[in-house]
Short mmCIF file of C-alpha atoms and ligand atoms in Angstrom, two decimals:
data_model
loop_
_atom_site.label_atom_id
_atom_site.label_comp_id
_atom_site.label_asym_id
_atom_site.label_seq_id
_atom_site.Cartn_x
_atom_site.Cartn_y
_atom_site.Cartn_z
CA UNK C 73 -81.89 -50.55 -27.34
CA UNK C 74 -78.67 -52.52 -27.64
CA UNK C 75 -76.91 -49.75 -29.75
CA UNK C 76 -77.96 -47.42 -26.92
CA UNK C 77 -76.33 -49.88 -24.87
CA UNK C 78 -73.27 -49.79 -27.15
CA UNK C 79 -72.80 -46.22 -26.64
CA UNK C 80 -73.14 -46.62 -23.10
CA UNK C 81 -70.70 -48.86 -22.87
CA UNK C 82 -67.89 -47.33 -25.01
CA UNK C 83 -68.91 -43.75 -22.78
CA UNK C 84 -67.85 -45.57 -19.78
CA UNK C 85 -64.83 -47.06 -21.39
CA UNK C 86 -63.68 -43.71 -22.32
CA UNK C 87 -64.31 -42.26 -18.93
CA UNK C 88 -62.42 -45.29 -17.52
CA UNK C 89 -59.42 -44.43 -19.67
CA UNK C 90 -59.82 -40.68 -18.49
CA UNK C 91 -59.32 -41.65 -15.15
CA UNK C 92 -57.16 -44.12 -16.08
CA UNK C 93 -54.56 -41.57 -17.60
CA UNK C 94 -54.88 -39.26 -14.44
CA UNK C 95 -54.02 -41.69 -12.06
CA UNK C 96 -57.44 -42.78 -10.70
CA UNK C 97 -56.94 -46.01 -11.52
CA UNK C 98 -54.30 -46.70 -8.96
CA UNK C 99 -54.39 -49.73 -6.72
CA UNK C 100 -53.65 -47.96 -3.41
CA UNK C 101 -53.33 -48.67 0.44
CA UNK C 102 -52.38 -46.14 2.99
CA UNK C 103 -48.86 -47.11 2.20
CA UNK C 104 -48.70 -48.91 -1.47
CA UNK C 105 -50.07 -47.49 -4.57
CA UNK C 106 -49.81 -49.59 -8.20
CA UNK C 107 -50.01 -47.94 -10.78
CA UNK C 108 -48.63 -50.87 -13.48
CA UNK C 109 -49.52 -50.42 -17.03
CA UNK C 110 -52.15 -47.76 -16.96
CA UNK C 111 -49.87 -45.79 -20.11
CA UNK C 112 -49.29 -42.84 -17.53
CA UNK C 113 -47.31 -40.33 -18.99
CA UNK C 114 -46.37 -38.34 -15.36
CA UNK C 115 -46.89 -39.59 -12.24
CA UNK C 116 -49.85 -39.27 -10.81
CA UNK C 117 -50.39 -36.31 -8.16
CA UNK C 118 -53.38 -37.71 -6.47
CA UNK C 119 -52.29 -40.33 -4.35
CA UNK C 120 -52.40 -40.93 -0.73
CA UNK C 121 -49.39 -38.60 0.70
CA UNK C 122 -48.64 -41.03 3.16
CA UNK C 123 -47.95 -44.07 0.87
CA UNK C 124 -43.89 -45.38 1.44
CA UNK C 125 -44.02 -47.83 -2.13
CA UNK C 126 -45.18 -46.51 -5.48
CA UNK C 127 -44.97 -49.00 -8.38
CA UNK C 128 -45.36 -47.57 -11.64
CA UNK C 129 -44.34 -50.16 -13.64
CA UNK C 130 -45.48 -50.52 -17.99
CA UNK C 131 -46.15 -47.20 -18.30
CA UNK C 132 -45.05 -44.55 -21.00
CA UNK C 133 -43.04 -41.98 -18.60
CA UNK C 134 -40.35 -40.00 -20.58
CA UNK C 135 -38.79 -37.82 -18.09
CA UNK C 136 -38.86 -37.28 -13.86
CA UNK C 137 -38.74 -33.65 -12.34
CA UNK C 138 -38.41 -32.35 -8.77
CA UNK C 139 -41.83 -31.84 -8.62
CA UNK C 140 -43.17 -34.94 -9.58
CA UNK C 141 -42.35 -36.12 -6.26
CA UNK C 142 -42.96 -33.33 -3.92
CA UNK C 143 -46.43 -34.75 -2.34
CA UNK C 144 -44.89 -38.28 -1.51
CA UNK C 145 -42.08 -37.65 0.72
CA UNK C 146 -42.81 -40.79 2.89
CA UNK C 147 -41.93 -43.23 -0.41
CA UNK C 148 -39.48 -45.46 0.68
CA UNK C 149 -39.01 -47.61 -2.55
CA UNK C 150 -40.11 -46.36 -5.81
CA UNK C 151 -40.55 -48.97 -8.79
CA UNK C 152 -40.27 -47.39 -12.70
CA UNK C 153 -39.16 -50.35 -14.50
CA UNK C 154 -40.37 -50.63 -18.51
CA UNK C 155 -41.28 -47.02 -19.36
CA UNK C 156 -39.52 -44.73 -21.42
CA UNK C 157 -37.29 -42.59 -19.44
CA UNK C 158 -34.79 -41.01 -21.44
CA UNK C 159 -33.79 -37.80 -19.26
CA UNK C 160 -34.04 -37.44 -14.72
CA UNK C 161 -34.13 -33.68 -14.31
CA UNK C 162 -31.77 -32.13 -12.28
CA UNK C 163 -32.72 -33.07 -8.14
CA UNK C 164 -35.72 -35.51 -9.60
CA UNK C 165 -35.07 -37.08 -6.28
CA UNK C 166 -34.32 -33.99 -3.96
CA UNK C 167 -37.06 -34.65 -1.41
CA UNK C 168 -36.83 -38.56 -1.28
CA UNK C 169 -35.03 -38.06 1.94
CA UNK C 170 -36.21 -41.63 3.56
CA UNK C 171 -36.15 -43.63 -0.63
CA UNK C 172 -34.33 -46.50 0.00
CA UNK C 173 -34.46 -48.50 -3.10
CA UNK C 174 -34.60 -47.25 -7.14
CA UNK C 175 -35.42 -49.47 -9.45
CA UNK C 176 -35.55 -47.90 -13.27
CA UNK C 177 -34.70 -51.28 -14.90
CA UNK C 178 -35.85 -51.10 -18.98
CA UNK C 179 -35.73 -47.67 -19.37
CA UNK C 180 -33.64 -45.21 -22.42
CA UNK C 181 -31.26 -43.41 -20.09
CA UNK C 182 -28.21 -42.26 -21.66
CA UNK C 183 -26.68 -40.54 -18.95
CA UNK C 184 -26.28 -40.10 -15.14
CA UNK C 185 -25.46 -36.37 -14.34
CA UNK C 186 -23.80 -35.06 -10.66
CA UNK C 187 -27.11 -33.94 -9.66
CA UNK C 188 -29.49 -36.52 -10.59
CA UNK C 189 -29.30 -38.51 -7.13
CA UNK C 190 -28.72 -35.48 -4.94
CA UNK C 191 -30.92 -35.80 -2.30
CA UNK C 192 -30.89 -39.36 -1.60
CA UNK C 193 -29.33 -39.53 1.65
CA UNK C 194 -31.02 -43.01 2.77
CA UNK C 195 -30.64 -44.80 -0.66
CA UNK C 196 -29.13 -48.15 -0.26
CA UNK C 197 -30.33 -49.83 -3.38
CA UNK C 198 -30.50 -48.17 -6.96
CA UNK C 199 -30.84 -50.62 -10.03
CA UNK C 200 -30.12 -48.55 -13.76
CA UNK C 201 -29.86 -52.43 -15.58
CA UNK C 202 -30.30 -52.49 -19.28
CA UNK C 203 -30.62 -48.97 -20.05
CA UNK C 204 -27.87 -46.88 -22.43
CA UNK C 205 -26.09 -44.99 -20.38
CA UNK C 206 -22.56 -44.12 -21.84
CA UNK C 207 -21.37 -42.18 -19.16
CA UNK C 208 -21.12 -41.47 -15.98
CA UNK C 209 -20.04 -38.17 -14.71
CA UNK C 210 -17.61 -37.71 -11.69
CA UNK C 211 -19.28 -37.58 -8.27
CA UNK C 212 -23.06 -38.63 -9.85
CA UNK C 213 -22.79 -40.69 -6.31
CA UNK C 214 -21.34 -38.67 -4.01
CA UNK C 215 -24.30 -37.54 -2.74
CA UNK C 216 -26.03 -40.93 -1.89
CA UNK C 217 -23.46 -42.04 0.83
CA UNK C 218 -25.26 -45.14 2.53
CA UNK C 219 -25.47 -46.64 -1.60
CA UNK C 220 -24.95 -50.58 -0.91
CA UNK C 221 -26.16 -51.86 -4.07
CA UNK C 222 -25.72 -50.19 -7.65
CA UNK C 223 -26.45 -52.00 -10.70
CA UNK C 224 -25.57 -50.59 -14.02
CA UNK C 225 -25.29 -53.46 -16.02
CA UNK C 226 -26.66 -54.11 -19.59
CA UNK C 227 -25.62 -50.32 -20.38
CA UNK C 228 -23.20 -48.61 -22.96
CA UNK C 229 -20.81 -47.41 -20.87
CA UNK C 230 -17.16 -47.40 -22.77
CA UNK C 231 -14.99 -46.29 -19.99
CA UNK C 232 -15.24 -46.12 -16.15
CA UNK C 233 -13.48 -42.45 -14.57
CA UNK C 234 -11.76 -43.30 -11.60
CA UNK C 235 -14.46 -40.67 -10.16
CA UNK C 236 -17.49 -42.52 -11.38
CA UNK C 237 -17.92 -44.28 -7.25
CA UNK C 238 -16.61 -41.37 -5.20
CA UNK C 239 -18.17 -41.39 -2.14
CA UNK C 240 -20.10 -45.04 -1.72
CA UNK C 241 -17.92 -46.18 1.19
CA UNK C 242 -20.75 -48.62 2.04
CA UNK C 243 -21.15 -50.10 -1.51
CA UNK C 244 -20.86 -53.55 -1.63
CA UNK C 245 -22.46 -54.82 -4.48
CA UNK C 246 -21.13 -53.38 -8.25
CA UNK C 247 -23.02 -54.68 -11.09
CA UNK C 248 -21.50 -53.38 -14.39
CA UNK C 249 -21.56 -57.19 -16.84
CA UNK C 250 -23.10 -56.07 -20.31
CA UNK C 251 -21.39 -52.80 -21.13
CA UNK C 252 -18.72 -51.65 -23.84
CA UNK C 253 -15.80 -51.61 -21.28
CA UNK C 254 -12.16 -52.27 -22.50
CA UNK C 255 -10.11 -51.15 -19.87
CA UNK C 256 -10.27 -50.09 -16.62
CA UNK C 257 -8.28 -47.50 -14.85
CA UNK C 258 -6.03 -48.79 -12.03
CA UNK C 259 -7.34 -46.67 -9.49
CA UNK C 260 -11.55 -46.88 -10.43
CA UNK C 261 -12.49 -49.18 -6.99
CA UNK C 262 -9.85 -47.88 -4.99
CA UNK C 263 -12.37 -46.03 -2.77
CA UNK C 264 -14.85 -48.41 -2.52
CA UNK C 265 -13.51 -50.09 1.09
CA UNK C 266 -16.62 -52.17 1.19
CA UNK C 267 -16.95 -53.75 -1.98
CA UNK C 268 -18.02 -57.53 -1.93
CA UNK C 269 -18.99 -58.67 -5.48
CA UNK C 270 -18.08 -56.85 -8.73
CA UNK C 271 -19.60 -58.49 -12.00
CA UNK C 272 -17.50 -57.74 -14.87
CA UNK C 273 -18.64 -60.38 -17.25
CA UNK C 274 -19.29 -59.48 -20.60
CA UNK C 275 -17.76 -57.09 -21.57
CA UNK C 276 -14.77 -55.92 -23.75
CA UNK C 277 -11.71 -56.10 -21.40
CA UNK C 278 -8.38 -56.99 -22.86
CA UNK C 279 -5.90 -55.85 -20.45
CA UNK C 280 -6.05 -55.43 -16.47
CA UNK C 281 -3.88 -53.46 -14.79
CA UNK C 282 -2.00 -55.20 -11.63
CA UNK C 283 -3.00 -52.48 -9.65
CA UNK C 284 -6.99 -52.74 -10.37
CA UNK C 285 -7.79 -54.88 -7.48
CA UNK C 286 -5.17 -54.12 -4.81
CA UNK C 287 -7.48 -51.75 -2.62
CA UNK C 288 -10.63 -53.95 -2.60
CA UNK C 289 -9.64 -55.79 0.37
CA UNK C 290 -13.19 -57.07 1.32
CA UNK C 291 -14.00 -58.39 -2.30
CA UNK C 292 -15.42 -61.60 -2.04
CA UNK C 293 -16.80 -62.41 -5.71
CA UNK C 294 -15.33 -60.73 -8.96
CA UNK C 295 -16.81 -61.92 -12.35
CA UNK C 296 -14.74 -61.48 -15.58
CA UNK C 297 -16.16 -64.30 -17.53
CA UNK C 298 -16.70 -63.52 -21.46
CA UNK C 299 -13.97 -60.43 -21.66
CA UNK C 300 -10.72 -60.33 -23.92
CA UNK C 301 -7.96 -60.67 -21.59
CA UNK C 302 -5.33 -62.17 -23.25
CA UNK C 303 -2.50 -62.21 -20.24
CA UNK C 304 -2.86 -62.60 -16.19
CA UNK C 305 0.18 -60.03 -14.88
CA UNK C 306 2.04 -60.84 -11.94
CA UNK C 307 0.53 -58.97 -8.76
CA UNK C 308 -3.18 -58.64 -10.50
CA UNK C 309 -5.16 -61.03 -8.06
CA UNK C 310 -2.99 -60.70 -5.22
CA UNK C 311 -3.29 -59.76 -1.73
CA UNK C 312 -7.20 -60.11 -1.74
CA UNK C 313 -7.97 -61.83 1.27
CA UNK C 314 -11.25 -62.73 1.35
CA UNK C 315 -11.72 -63.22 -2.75
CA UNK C 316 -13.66 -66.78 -2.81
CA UNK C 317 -14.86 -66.89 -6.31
CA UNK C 318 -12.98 -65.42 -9.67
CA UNK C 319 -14.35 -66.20 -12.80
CA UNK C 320 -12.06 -65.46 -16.03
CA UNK C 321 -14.29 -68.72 -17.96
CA UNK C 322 -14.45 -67.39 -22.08
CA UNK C 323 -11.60 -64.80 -22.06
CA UNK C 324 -7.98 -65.20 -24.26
CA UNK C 325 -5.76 -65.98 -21.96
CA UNK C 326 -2.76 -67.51 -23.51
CA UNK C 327 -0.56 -66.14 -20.27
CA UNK C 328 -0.41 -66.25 -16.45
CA UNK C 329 2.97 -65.09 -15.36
CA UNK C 330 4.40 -65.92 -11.83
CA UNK C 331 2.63 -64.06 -9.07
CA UNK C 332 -0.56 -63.39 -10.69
CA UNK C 333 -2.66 -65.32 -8.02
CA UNK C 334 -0.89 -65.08 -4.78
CA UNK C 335 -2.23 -64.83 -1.49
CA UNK C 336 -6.04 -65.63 -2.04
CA UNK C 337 -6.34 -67.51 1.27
CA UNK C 338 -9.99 -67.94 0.75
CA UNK C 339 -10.16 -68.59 -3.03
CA UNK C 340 -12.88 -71.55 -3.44
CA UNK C 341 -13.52 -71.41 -7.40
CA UNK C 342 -11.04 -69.91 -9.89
CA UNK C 343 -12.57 -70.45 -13.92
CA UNK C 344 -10.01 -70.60 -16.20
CA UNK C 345 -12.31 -72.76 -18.73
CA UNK C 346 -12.50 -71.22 -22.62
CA UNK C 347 -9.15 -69.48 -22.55
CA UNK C 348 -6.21 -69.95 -25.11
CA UNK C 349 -3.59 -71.64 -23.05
CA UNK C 350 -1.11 -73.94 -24.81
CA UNK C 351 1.20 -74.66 -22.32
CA UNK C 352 0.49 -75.01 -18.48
CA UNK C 353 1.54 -72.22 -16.29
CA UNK C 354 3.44 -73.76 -13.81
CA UNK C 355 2.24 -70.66 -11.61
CA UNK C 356 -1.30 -72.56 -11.97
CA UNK C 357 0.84 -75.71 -10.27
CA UNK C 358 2.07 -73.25 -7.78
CA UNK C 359 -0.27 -70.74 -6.67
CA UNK C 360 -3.67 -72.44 -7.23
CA UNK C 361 -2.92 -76.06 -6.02
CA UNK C 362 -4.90 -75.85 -3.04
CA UNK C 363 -7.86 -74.37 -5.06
CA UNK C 364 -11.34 -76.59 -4.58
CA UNK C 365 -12.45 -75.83 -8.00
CA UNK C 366 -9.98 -75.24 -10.39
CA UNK C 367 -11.74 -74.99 -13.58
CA UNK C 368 -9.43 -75.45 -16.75
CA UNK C 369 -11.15 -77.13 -19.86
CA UNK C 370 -11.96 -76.36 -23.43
CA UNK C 371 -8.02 -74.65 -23.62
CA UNK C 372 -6.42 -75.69 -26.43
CA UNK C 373 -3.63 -77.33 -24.90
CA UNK C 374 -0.38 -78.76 -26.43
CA UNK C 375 0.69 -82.07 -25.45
CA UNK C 376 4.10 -82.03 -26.01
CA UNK C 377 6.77 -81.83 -23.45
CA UNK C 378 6.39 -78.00 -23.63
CA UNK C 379 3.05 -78.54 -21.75
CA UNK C 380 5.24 -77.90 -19.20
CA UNK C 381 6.80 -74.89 -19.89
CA UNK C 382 10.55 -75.15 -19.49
CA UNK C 383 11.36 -71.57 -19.62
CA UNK C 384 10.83 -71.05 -15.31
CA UNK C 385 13.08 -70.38 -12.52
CA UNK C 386 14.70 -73.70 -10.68
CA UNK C 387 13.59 -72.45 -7.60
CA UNK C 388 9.93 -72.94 -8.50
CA UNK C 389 10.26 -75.80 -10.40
CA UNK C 390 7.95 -78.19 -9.12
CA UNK C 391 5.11 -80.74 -10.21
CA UNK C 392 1.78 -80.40 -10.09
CA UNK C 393 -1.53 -81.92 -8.38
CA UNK C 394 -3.29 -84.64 -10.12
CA UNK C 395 -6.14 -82.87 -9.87
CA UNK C 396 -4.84 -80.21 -12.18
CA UNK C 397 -2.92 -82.75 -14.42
CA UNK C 398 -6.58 -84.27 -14.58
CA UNK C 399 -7.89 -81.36 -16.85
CA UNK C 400 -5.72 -81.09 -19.33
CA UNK C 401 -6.99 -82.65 -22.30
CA UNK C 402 -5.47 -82.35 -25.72
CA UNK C 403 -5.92 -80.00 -28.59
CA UNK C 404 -2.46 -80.41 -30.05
CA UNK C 405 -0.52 -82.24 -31.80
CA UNK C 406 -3.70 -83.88 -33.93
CA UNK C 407 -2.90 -87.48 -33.46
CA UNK C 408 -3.48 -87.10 -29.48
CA UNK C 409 -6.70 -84.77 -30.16
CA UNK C 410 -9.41 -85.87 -27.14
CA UNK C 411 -6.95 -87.55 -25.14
CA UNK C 412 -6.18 -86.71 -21.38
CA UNK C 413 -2.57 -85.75 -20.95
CA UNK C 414 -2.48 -88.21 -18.10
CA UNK C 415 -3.25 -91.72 -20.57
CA UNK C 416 -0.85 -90.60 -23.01
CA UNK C 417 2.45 -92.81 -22.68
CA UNK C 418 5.09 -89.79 -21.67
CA UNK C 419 7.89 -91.92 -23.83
CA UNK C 420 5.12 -90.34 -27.26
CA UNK C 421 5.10 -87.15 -25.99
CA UNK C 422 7.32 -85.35 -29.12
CA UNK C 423 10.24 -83.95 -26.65
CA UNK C 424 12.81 -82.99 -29.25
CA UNK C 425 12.68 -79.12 -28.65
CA UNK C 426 13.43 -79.78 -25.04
CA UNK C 427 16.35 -78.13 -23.45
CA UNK C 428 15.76 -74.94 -25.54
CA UNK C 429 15.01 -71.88 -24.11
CA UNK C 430 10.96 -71.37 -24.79
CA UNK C 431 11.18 -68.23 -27.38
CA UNK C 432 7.57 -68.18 -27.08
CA UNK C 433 7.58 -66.02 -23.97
CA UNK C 434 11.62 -64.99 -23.91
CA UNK C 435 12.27 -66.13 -21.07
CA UNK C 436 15.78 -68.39 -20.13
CA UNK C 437 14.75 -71.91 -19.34
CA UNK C 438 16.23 -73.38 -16.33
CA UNK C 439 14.81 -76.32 -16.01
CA UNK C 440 16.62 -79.29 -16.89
CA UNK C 441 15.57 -81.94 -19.27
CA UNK C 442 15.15 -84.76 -16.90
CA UNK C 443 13.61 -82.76 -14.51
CA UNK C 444 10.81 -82.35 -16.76
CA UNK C 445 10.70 -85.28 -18.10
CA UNK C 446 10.38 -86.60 -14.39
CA UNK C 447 7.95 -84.39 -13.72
CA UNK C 448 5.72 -85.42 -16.22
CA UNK C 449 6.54 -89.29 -15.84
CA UNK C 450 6.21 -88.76 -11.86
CA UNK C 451 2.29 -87.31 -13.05
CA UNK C 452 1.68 -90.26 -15.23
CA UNK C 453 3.12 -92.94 -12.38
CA UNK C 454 1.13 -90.99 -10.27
CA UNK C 455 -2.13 -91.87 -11.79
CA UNK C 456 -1.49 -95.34 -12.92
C1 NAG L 186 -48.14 -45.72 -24.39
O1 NAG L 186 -47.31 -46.60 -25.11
C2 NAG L 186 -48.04 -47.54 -25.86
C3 NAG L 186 -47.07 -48.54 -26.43
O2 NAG L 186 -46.15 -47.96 -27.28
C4 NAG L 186 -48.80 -46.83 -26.91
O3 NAG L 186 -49.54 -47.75 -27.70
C5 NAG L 186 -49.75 -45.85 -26.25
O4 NAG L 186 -50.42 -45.08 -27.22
C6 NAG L 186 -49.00 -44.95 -25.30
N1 NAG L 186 -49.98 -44.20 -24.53
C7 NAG L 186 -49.84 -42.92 -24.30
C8 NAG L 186 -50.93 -42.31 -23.47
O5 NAG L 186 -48.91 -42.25 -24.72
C1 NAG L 187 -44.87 -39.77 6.99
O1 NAG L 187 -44.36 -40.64 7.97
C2 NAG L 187 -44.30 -40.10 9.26
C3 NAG L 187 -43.57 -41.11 10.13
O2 NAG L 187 -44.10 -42.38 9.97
C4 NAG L 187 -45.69 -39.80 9.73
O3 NAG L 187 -45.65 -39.23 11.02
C5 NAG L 187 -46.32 -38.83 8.78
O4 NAG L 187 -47.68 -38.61 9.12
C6 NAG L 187 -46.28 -39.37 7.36
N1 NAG L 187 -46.73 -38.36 6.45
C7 NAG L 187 -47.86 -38.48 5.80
C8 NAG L 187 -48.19 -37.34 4.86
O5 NAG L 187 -48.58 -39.43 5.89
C1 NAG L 188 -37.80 -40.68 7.56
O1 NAG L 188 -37.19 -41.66 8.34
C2 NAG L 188 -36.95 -41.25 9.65
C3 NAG L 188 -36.15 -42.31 10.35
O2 NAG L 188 -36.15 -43.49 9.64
C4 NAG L 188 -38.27 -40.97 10.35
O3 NAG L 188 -38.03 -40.57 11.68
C5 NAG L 188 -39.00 -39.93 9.59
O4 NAG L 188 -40.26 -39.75 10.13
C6 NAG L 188 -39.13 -40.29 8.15
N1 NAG L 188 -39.64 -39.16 7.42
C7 NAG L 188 -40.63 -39.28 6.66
C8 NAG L 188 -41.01 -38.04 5.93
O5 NAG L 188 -41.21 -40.33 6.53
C1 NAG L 189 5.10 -96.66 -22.42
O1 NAG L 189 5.78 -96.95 -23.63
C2 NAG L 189 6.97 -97.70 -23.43
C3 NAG L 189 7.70 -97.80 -24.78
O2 NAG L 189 6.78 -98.09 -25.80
C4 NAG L 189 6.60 -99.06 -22.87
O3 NAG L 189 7.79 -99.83 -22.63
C5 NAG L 189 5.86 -98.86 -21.54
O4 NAG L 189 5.41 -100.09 -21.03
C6 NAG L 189 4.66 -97.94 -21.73
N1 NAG L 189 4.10 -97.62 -20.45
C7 NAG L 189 2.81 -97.76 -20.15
C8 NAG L 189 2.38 -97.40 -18.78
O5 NAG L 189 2.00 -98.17 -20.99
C1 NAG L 190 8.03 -82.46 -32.79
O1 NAG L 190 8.04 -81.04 -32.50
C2 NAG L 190 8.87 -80.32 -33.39
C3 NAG L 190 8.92 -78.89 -32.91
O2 NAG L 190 7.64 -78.43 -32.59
C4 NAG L 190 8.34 -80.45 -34.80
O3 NAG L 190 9.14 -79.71 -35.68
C5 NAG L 190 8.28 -81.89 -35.20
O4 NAG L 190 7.68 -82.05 -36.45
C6 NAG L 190 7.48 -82.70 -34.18
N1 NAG L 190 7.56 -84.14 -34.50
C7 NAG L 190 6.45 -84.89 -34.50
C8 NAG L 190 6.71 -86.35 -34.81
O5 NAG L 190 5.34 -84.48 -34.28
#
C-alpha cells in the first residue's frame, strides 16, 4: 500500500518535471508569463501569444535564436537574468518590434555583435550588467535608435571604439563601472547629445584626454571614483553646463593644472577624497570655490609653505575659502601628522625653500614670498 503510494508519488513528480522542462509550468496571464527557475533550457513555445512580459529568470538557457521568439511578438519587456547565456544568435531579437526593456543581468556573454539587437526599434532599456563581454563591435547599437538606458557594467571590456554608441541619440543613461578600461578615446561620447549620467567608477583609467567630455553638453552626473588618474589636464571638465555631480574619490591624483574645472555653472559635488595631492592646487582655490561640496580628505597633504604651491601665475594668485582651507589635514612633515592646516601656528610651518621655483612641476614661481606667507597667515587670522 504505502510503497504503491511511493511510486505514485515519484510518477507524478516525474511528470511534473516533464512539464516542468517544456514550459507547462509557467505562471501565465493573458499578458505575463513566469517562468523563474523551472531549469528551462529554451524558451518555452507554448505560451499565450498575446502575453507583453515574459520572465524567465534561474533558468539554464545557453543561447537565444530568431526563432525562439517568433510566437510572442506582443512582449514588451523580456526578463533573462541568472541563466547561462553565452552566445545571442544573429537577429535573436528581429521580431521584438514593440520590446522595450532587456534585462540579461548574470549571464556568460562575451560579446555583443552588429546584429545582435537589430530589430529593436522600440528598445529604450537594455541591461548586459555583470556579464564578460570584452568587446563591443562598431554599430552593435545602431540599430536600436530610441536606446535611453544601456548598462554594461561589471563586464571585461578593455577598450571602448569610438563606434561602440553610434546611433543612441536618445541615450541618457551609460553604465560601464566594473570593467578593464584604461583609457578612453577622445571622441567615444561625442555622439551621444543626450547623455545625462555616465558611471565610470571602477575601473582602470589613468589618463583622460581633455577632449573626452567636451561634446556631452547635457551630462549631469559622471562617476570616476576608484580609477588611476594620476593628473586633471587643463580643459578636461570644462564647458559642461549642466554637470552637477563629478566623482574622482580613490584615484592618484597628485595634479590639477589651471583650467581643468572651468565653467561647471551647476557643479553641486566635486570628490576629490583618496587622491595623492601634496600641495593644494590653487586652481581648486580658483575654479571650485563656489562648489557646495567640495570633498578633499584622506590626501596626503604637506604642510609646509609649499601647501601652497608657489610655482603659479601673479595674475591668479589669490587665497582660498575657509571652507577649503578647512580640509586640509596633515600627512607631512611627521611632527604635524593629524593636525588641520588651519591650528597649526603659520610662524612653524618649515618655509625655508620658499622663493624657489617649485621643480616639482617646472613651472617659474611668481609668487612672492610674502604674498604667500600672507596668504596663509590671512587663512589662519581668518579662522581664529
Ligand atoms: C540546470 O542547472 C542546474 C544548476 O547547475 C543543474 O543542477 C541542472 O541539472 C540543470 N538542469 C538542466 C535541465 O540542464
Ligand atoms: C498584440 O497586440 C495587439 C495590440 O494590442 C492586439 O491587437 C493583438 O491581438 C495582439 N496579438 C496577440 C497575438 O494577442
Ligand atoms: C506595437 O506597438 C504599436 C504602438 O505602440 C501598436 O500599435 C501595435 O499594435 C503593437 N504591435 C504589437 C504586435 O503589439
Ligand atoms: C604663533 O607663534 C608665534 C611665535 O611663537 C607667537 O608669537 C604667536 O602668538 C602664535 N600665534 C598664535 C595664534 O598662537
Ligand atoms: C624644511 O624643508 C627643507 C626642504 O624640504 C628640509 O630640507 C628641511 O629639513 C626641513 N626642516 C625641518 C625643520 O623640517
Amino acid at each position: 500500500m504505502s510503497s504503491l503510494l511511493t511510486s505514485v508519488l515519484v510518477l507524478l513528480l516525474v511528470i511534473l518535471e516533464g512539464l516542468k522542462t517544456t514550459g507547462a509550468s509557467c505562471d501565465c496571464s493573458a499578458l505575463t508569463c513566469r517562468c523563474e527557475g523551472l531549469s528551462l533550457t529554451s524558451i518555452p513555445q507554448n505560451l499565450p501569444t498575446s502575453i507583453t512580459s515574459l520572465h524567465v529568470e534561474y533558468n539554464n538557457l545557453t543561447s537565444l535564436h530568431m526563432q525562439d521568439f517568433l510566437r510572442y511578438r506582443n512582449l514588451s519587456s523580456l526578463f533573462l537574468p541568472d541563466n547561462r547565456l553565452f552566445t545571442i544568435g544573429s537577429r535573436a531579437f528581429y521580431h521584438l518590434t514593440n520590446l522595450t526593456s532587456i534585462d540579461l543581468r548574470w549571464n556568460k556573454l562575451t560579446c555583443l555583435q552588429t546584429d545582435t539587437f537589430v530589430g529593436l526599434g522600440s528598445l529604450r532599456a537594455l541591461n548586459i550588467d555583470y556579464n564578460d563581454i570584452k568587446s563591443i563591435e562598431e554599430g552593435t547599437f545602431r540599430e536600436c535608435p530610441r536606446l535611453v538606458h544601456l548598462l554594461l557594467g561589471s563586464n571585461r571590456l578593455a577598450s571602448i571604439s569610438p563606434g561602440s554608441f553610434t546611433g543612441l541619440n536618445q541615450l541618457e543613461l551609460l553604465d560601464l563601472f566594473s570593467n578593464q578600461i584604461t583609457y578612453i578615446q577622445p571622441d567615444t561620447f561625442s555622439n551621444l547629445p543626450q547623455l545625462k549620467h555616465l558611471y565610470l567608477y571602477q575601473n582602470g583609467i589613468t589618463h583622460i584626454h581633455p577632449d573626452t567630455f567636451s561634446h556631452v553638453s547635457q551630462l549631469q552626473l559622471l562617476s570616476l571614483f576608484s580609477n588611476k588618474i594620476a593628473e586633471i589636464q587643463s580643459g578636461t571638465f570644462t564647458d559642461l553646463p549642466k554637470l552637477e555631480e563629478l566623482d574622482l574619490d580613490f584615484n592618484h591624483i597628485t595634479n590639477i593644472q589651471a583650467g581643468a574645472f572651468s565653467n561647471l555653472p551647476r557643479l553641486e559635488y566635486l570628490g576629490l577624497g583618496h587622491n595623492q595631492m601634496e600641495i593644494l592646487p590653487l586652481t581648486i582655490c580658483h575654479e571650485l570655490s563656489s562648489v557646495p561640496t567640495l570633498i578633499l580628505n584622506n590626501n596626503p597633504w604637506q604642510c609646509d609653505c609649499r601647501i601652497v604651491s608657489l610655482n603659479l601665475h601673479t595674475q591668479i594668485c589669490g587665497s582660498c575659502s575657509p571652507e577649503i582651507v578647512n580640509q586640509i589635514t596633515c600627512t607631512n612633515p611627521g611632527g604635524f601628522q593629524g593636525q588641520k592646516l588651519r591650528d597649526i601656528n603659520v610662524t612653524v610651518l618649515n618655509c625655508t625653500e620658499l622663493g624657489r621655483p617649485n621643480s616639482a612641476t617646472g613651472q617659474q614661481g611668481h609668487c612672492p614670498y610674502s604674498y604667500v606667507f600672507n596668504l596663509l597667515l590671512s587663512v589662519i587670522l581668518m579662522e581664529t
